[in-house]
XYZ file of C-alpha atoms in Angstrom:
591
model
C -53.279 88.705 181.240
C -50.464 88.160 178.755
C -48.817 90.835 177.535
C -49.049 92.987 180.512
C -45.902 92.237 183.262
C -46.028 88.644 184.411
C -45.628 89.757 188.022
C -48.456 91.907 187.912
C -50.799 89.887 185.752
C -50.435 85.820 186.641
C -51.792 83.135 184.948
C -54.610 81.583 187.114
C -58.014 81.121 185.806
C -59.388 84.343 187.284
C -56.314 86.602 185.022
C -58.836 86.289 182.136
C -61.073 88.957 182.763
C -59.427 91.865 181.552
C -57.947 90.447 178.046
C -59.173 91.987 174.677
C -61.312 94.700 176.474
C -61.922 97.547 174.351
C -62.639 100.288 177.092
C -65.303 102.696 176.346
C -67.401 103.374 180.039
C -71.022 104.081 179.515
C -73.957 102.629 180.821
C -77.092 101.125 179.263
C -80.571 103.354 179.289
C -83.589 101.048 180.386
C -85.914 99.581 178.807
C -83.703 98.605 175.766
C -84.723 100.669 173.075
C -81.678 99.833 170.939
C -80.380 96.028 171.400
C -77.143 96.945 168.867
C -75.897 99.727 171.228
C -77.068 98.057 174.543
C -75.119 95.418 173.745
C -71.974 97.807 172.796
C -72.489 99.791 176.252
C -72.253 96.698 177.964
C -69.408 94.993 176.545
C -67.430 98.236 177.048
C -68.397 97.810 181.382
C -66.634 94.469 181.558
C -63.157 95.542 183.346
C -64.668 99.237 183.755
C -67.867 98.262 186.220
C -68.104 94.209 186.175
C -70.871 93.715 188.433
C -72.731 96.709 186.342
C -71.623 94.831 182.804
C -73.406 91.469 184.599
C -76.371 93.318 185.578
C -76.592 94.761 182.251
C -76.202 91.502 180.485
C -78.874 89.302 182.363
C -81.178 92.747 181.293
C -80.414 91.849 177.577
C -80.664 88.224 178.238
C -84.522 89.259 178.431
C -84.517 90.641 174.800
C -83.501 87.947 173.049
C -86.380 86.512 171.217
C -86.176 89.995 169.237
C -82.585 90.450 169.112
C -81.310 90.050 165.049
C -78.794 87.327 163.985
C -75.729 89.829 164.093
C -76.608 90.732 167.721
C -77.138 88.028 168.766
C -74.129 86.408 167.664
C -73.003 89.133 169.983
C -74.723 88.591 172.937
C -73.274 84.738 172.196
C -70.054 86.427 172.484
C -70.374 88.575 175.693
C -71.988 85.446 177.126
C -68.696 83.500 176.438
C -66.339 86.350 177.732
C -68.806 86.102 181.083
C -68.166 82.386 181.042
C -64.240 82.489 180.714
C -63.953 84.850 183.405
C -66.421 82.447 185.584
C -63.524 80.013 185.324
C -65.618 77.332 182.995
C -62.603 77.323 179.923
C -64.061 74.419 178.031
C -67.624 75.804 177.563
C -66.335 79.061 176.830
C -63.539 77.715 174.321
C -66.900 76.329 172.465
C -68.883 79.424 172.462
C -66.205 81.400 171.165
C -65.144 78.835 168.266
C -68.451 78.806 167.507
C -68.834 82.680 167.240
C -65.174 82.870 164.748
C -66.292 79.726 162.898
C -70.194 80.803 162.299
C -71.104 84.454 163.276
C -70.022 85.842 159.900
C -68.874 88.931 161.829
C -65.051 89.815 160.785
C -64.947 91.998 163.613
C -66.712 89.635 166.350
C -64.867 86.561 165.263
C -61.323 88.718 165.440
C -62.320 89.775 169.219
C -63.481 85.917 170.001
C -60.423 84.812 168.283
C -58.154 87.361 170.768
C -60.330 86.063 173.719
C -59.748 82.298 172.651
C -55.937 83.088 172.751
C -56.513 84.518 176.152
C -58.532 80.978 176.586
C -55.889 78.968 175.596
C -52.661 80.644 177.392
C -54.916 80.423 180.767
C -54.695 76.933 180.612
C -51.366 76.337 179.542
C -52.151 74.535 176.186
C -49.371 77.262 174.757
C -48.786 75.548 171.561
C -52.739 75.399 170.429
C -52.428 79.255 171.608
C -49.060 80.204 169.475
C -50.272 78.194 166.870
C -53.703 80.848 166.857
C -51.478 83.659 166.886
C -49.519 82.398 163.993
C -52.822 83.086 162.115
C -54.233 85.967 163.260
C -50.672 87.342 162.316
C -50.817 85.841 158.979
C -54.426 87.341 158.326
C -53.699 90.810 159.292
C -52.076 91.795 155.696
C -55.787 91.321 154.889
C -58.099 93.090 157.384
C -59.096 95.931 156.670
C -61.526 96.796 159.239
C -59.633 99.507 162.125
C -61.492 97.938 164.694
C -60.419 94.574 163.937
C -56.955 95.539 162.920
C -57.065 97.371 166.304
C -57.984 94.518 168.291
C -55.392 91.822 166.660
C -52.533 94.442 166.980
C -53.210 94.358 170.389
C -53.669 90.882 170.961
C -50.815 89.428 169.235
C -48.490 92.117 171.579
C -50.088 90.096 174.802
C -49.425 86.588 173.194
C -45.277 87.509 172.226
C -44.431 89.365 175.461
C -45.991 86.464 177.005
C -44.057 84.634 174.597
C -40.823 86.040 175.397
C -40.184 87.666 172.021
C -40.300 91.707 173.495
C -38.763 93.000 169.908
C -42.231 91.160 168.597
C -44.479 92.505 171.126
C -43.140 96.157 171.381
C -43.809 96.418 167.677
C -47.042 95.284 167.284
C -47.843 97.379 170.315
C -46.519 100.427 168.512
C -48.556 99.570 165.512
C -51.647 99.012 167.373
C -50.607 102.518 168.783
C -50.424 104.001 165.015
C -53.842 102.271 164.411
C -56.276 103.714 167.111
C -59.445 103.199 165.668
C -62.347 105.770 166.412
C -64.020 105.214 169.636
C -60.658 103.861 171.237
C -57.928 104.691 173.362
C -54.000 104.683 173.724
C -54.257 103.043 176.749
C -53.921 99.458 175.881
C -51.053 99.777 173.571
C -49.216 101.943 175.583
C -49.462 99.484 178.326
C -48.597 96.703 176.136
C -45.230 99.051 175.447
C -44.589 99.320 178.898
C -45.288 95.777 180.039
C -42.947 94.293 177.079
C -40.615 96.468 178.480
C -41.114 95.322 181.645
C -40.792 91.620 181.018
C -37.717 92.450 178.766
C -36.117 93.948 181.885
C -35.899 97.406 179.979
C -37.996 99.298 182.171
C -37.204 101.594 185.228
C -39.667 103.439 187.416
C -38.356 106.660 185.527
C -38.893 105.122 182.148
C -41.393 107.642 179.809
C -43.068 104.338 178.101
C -44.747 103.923 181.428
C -45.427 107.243 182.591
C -47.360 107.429 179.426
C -49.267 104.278 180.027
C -50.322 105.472 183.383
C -51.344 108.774 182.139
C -53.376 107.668 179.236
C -55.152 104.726 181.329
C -55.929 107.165 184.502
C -57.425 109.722 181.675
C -59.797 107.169 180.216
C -61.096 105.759 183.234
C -59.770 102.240 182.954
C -59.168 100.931 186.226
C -57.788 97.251 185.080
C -55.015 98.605 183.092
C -54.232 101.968 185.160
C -53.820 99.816 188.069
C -51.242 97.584 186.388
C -48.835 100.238 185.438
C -49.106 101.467 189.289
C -48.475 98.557 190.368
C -45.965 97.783 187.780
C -44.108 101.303 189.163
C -44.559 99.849 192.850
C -43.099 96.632 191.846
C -40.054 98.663 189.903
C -40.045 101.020 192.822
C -38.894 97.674 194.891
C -36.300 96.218 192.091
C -34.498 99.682 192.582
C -34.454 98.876 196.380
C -37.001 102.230 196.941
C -39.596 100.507 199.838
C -40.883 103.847 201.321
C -42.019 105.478 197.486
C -43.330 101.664 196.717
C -45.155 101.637 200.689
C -46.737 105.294 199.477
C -47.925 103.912 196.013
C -49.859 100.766 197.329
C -51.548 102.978 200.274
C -52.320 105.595 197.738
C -53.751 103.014 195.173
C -55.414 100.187 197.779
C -58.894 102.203 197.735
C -59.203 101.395 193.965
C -57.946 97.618 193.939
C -60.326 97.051 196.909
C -63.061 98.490 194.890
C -62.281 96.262 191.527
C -61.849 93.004 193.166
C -59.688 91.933 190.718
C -57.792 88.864 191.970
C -54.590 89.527 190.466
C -54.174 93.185 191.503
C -55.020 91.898 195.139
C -52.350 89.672 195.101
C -49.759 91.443 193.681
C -50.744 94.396 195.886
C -50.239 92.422 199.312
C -47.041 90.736 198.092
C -45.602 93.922 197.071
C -46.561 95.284 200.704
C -44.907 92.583 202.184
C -41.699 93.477 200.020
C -41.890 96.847 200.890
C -42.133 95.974 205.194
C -39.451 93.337 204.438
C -36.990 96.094 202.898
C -38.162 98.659 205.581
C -37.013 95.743 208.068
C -40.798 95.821 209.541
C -40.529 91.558 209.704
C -43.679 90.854 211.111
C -45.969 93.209 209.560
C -43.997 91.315 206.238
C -44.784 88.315 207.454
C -48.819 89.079 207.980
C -48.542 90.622 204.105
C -46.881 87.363 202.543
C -49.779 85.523 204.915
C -51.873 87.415 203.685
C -51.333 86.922 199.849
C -50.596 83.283 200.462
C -54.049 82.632 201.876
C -56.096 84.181 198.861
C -54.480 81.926 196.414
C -55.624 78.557 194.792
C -54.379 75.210 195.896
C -52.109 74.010 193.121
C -51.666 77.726 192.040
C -48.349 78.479 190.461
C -47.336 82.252 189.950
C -44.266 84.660 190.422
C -46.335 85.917 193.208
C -46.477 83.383 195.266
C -42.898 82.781 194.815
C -42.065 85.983 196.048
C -44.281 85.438 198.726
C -42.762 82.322 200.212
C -39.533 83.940 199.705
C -39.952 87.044 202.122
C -41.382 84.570 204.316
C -38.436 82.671 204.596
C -36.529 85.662 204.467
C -38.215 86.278 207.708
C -38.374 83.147 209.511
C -34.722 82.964 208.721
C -34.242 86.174 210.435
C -36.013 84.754 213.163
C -33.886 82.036 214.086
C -36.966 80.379 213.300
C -35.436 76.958 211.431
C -38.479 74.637 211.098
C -40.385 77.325 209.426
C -37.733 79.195 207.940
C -36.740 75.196 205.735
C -41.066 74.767 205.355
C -41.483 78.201 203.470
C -38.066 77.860 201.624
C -39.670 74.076 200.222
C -42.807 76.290 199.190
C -40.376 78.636 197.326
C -38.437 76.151 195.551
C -42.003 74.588 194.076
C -43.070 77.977 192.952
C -39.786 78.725 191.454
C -39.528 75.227 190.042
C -42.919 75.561 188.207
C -42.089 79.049 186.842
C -39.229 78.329 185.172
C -41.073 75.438 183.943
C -44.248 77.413 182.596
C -41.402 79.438 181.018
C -39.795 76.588 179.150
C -43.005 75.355 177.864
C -44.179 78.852 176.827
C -40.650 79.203 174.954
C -40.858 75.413 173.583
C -44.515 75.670 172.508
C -43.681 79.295 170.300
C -41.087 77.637 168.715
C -43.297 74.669 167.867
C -46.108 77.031 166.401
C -43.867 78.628 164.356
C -42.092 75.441 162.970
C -46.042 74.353 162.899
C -46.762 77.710 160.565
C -43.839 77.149 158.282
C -45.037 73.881 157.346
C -48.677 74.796 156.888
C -47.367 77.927 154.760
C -45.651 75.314 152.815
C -48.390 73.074 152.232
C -50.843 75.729 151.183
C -48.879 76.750 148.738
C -48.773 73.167 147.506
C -52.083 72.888 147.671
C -53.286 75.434 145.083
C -51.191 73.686 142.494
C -52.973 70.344 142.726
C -56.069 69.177 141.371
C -56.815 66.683 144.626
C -55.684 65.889 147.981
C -54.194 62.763 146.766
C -51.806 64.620 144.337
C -50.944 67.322 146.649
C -49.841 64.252 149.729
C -47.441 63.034 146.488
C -46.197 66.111 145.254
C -45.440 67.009 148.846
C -43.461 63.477 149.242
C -41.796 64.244 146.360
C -40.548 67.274 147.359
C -40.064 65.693 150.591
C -37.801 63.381 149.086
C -36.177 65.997 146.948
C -35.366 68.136 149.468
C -33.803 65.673 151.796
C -31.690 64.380 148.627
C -30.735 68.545 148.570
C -30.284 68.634 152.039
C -28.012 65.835 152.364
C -26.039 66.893 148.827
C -25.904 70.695 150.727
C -24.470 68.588 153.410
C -21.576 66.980 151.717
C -20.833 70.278 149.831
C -20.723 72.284 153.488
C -18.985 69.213 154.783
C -16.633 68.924 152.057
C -16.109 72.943 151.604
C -14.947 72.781 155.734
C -12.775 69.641 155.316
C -11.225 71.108 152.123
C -10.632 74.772 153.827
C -9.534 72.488 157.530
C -7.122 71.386 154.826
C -5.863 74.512 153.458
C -5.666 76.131 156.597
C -3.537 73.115 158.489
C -1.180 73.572 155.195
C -1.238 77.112 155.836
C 0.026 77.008 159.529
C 2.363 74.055 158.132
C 3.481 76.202 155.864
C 4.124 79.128 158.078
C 5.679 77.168 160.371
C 8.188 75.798 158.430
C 8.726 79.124 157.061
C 9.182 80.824 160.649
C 11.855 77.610 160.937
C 13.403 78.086 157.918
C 16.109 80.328 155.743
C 14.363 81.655 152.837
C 16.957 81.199 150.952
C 18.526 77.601 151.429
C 15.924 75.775 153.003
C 17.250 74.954 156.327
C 17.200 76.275 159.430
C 17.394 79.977 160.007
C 19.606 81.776 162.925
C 16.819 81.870 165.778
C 15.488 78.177 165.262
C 18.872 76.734 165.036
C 20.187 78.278 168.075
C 16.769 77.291 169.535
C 16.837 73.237 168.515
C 20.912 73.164 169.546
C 20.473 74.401 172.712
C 17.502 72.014 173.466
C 19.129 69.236 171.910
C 22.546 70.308 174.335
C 20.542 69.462 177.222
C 18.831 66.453 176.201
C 22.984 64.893 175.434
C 23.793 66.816 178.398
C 21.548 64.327 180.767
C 23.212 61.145 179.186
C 26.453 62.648 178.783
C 26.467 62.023 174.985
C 29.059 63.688 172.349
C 28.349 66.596 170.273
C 30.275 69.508 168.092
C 29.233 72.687 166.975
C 30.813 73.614 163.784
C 30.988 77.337 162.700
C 31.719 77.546 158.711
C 32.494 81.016 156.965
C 32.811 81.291 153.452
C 36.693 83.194 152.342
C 36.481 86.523 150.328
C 32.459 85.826 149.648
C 31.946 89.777 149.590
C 34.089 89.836 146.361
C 32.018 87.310 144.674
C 29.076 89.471 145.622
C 31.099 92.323 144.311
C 32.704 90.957 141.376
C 29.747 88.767 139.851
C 26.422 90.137 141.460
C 23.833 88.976 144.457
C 22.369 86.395 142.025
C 25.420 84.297 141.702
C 26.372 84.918 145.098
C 22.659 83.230 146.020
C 23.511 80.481 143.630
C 26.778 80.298 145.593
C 25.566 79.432 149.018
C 22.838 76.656 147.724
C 26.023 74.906 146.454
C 27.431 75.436 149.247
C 24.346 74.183 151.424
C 24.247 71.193 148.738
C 27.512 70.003 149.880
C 27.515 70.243 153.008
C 24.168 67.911 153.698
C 25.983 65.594 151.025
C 28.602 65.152 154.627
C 25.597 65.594 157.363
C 23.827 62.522 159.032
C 19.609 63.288 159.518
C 20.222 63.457 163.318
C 22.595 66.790 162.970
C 21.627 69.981 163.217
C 22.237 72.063 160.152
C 21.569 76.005 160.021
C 22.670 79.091 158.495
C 23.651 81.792 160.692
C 23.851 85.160 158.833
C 25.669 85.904 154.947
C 28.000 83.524 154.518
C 28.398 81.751 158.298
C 26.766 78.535 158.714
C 26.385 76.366 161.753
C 26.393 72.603 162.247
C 25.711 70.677 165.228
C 26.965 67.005 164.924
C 25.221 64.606 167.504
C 27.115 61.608 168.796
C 30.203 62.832 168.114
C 33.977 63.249 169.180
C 36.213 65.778 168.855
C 38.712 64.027 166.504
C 35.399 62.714 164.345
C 33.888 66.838 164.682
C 37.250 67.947 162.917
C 37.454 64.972 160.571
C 33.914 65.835 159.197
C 34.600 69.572 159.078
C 37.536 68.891 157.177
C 36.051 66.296 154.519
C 33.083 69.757 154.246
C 36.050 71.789 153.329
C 38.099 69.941 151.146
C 34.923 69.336 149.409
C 34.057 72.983 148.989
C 37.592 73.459 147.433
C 37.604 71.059 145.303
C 33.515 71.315 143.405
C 33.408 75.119 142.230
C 30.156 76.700 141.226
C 29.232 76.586 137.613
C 26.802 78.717 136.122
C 26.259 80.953 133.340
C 29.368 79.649 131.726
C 31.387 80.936 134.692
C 33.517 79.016 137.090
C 33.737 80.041 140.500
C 36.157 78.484 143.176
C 35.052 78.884 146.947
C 37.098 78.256 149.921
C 35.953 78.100 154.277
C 37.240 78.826 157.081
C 35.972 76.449 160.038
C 35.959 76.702 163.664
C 34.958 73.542 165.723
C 34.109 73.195 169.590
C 32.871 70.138 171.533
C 31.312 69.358 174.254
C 34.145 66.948 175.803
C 36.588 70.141 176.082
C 33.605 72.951 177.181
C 30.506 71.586 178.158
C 27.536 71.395 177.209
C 26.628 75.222 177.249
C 25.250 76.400 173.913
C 26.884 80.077 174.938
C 30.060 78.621 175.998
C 30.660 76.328 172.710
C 29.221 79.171 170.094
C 32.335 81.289 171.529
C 34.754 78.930 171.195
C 33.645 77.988 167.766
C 33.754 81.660 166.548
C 36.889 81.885 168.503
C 38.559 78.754 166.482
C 36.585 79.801 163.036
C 38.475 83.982 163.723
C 42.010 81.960 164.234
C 41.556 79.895 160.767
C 41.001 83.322 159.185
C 44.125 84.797 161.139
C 46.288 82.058 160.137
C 45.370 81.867 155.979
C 41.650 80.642 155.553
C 40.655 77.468 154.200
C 41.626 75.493 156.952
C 40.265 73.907 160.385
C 40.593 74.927 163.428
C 39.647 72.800 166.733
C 39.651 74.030 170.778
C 41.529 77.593 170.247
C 43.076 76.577 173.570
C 45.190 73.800 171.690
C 46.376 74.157 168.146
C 46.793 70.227 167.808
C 43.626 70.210 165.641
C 44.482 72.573 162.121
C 43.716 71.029 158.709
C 44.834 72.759 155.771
């Protein structure tokens, strides 16, 4: 029974009977003096009394010569219903196409259409079954009729719970709730609530949704569904690891599922009992239970059931030390499981179908009332067909060309940012923190080949007083020149970087002592001798520079950053504008 939880309602043939039943008990009088509500009475005793509902409809059978067209169409209907739940689909898929295409009856063909559903599902053609659903939903803007409204509310719950879509199924089972018709119950959609629930995994045994459901089906009478919310409680009762209240429910409500006979309910009934002995740790009264419920089903029969089943079995067995059987009932699990997840897929696959199915229909009926014949319709549709793939590859380039354009912006972005994080925003080249960074890598790298290298520490003389004397602005201007010159002396491989105000910092690769001071010298003398120009003013700048190298301290950035300094403070000392290598030796001074 779709719609209703999958572990209480399976899919084999016999799961039929109790779909699209609209529960009214009441029994016939005899002799029929009224066909019209003999045939209502009856209908209503289908899940209520079965055996009474086939007793009832062989009576009518007898009437039929002076039955009317409209109830007979009826008795046509019943007559299917019978059929399905006899297990013969394909004649009963025939009577009851025959009853939506040709009865006439809006509210007989909306019940046969529910039941065809029901039809369809059963035998696992899902996407001919979605595909029906798609247009009962797309009809019900249009019916009027409660009844009928009624009955397609509550069908098309079944057919998306079953379809996986709870959202879907809860809703339409709350509108079929808003939409009780006279003569009708809140039974059904309350346990379509409750069994969307369930299959959504929203439901606990303490949920109101199915307290209600039981309530409202135990007040009507309706066995079929009252007994699916118990047992949908039991089987809740077990998820929450609760065997003794489950092993009190199934004692309590065994009288009533022995008295239906309804398959289903029998099954689930003994497998939950086996759960519930397995849990209590009562193994071979578990064992009898999953026997039990194994031996009543179907060869080829694949349900949830019988998966749980074969599980506490091997659970048992396993227990048991008993390996043989233990590895036979775990293969029987595996197949059931297997062809679940399967049914599953294909459910999911074939909804998605029907609705891609009911998109394009939608589309071509549209289409259709614009043309004059089939012919134009098949080329306007090509045409558009054409059109829109032309649009759907130009949307393509545009999305594709929109992403490479932003991939674009954003790697210039993080370029960008990058080289600013590097970067003084000032002069351009490297700020404190990256130069200190790329010297001291660069230090070991010459370190492990024993290469050359000096570190160069250049200060500016009296720079505060420009600042002072002409402004922040020239004093900017000030150190570009300076920055200007110096990379006019600097080879590509050195490092170049400025190191706070005034105080730069070079790191010549490959390279001597004597040739360190040399360069550092030929820096200075060109800093004295090009002055800043700009705004008509002159300004003459001197430095101060302090060189270490790595042939007289190492190769430690620490270690040759103090010396520098150290050499750069002594120039100052001894009259600025000078050189100063290896404080530890005065041999190396240029004026």
């Amino acid at each position: 029974m779709p719609g209703l939880p999958s572990r209480i309602w399976p899919w084999p043939a016999i799961a039929a009977m109790a779909w699209c039943v609209l529960v009214q008990p009441g029994h016939a009088a005899a002799p029929v003096t009224n066909p019209a509500q003999f045939l209502d009475q009856t209908e209503r005793l289908r899940t209520v009394d079965h055996p009474r509902f086939v007793q009832m409809l062989e009576q009518i059978h007898h009437e039929a010569p002076r039955l009317t067209t409209d109830e007979q169409w009826h008795l046509r209907y019943l007559d299917a219903w019978e059929t399905m739940f006899e297990g013969n689909y394909a004649t009963s898929e025939a009577e009851l196409r025959d009853v939506i295409d040709h009865s006439g009856d809006e509210t007989l063909a909306a019940k046969a259409s529910a039941q065809l559903l029901n039809n369809l599902a059963t035998n696992r053609r899902y996407e001919e079954a979605f595909a029906l659903a798609n247009r009962v939903a797309s009809s019900l803007p249009q019916v009027k009729d409660p009844l009928v409204r009624y009955t397609l509310l509550t069908g098309l719950s079944q057919m998306l719970d079953f379809a996986g879509q709870t959202d879907l199924a809860i809703q339409y089972a709350r509108m079929a709730e808003d939409a009780v018709p006279p003569g009708e119950n809140l039974c059904r959609p309350l346990s379509m609530q409750a069994a969307a629930l369930y299959n959504g995994k929203r439901l606990t045994s303490a949920s109101p949704e199915l307290q209600r459901a039981i309530d409202a089906c135990v007040a009507v009478g309706d066995p079929v569904f009252a007994n699916a919310m118990w047992l949908t409680l039991g089987s809740l009762y077990l998820d929450e690891n609760q065997p003794v209240k489950a092993m009190a429910l199934l004692d309590r409500i065994a009288p009533g599922i022995r008295a239906n006979h309804y398959y289903p309910h029998m099954l689930s009934a003994q497998v939950e009992l086996a759960q519930a002995y397995a849990k209590l740790g009562n193994d071979n009264d578990a064992r009898k239970a999953a026997l039990a419920a194994v031996a009543m089903s179907h060869t080829g029969d694949i349900s949830e059931w019988l998966m749980v089943a074969y599980d506490v079995l091997y659970q048992v067995e396993k227990r048991q030390g008993h390996g043989a059987a233990a590895l036979s009932y775990y293969e029987h699990y595996v197949t059931q499981d297997k062809g679940n997840l399967n049914d599953v897929s294909a459910r999911a696959l074939a909804y998605e179908v029907a609705q891609q199915q009911m998109l394009v229909q939608k589309f071509e009926t549209e289409k259709l009332s614009k043309q004059n014949s089939i012919l134009q319709l098949q080329q306007a549709l090509d045409t558009k067909a054409v059109e829109a793939g032309r649009l759907y590859i130009a949307l393509l380039l545009v999305v594709l060309a929109s992403v490479i354009f932003w991939l674009y912006r954003l790697k210039l972005s993080q370029l960008r940012f990058k080289k600013l994080s590097h970067q003084d925003g000032l002069t351009g080249i490297f700020n404190h923190q990256h130069f200190i960074t790329e010297a001291d890598r660069v230090l070991r790298v010459l370190e492990k080949k024993l290469g050359l290298a000096c570190l160069v520490s250049i200060d500016l003389d009296h720079f505060k007083q420009v600042n002072d004397t002409h402004g922040h602005a020239i004093g900017d201007v000030a150190l570009k020149h300076i920055v200007v010159i110096c990379q006019q002396h600097l080879r590509p491989t050195d490092l170049f970087g400025r190191l706070g105000g005034e105080e730069f910092g070079m790191l010549l690769l490959e390279c001597s002592r004597n040739q360190g001071v040399a360069i550092a010298n030929r820096i200075r003398l060109a800093i004295e001798a090009t002055p800043v120009e700009t705004d008509g003013r002159v300004l003459s700048l001197s430095a101060s520079v302090g060189v270490a190298s790595t042939d007289a301290f190492g190769y430690g950035l620490q270690r040759l950053c103090r010396e520098a300094d150290a050499a750069l403070y002594r120039a100052k000392r001894t009259g600025r504008n000078r050189v100063i290598a290896d404080t530890e030796n005065d041999d190396f001074v240029e004026a």
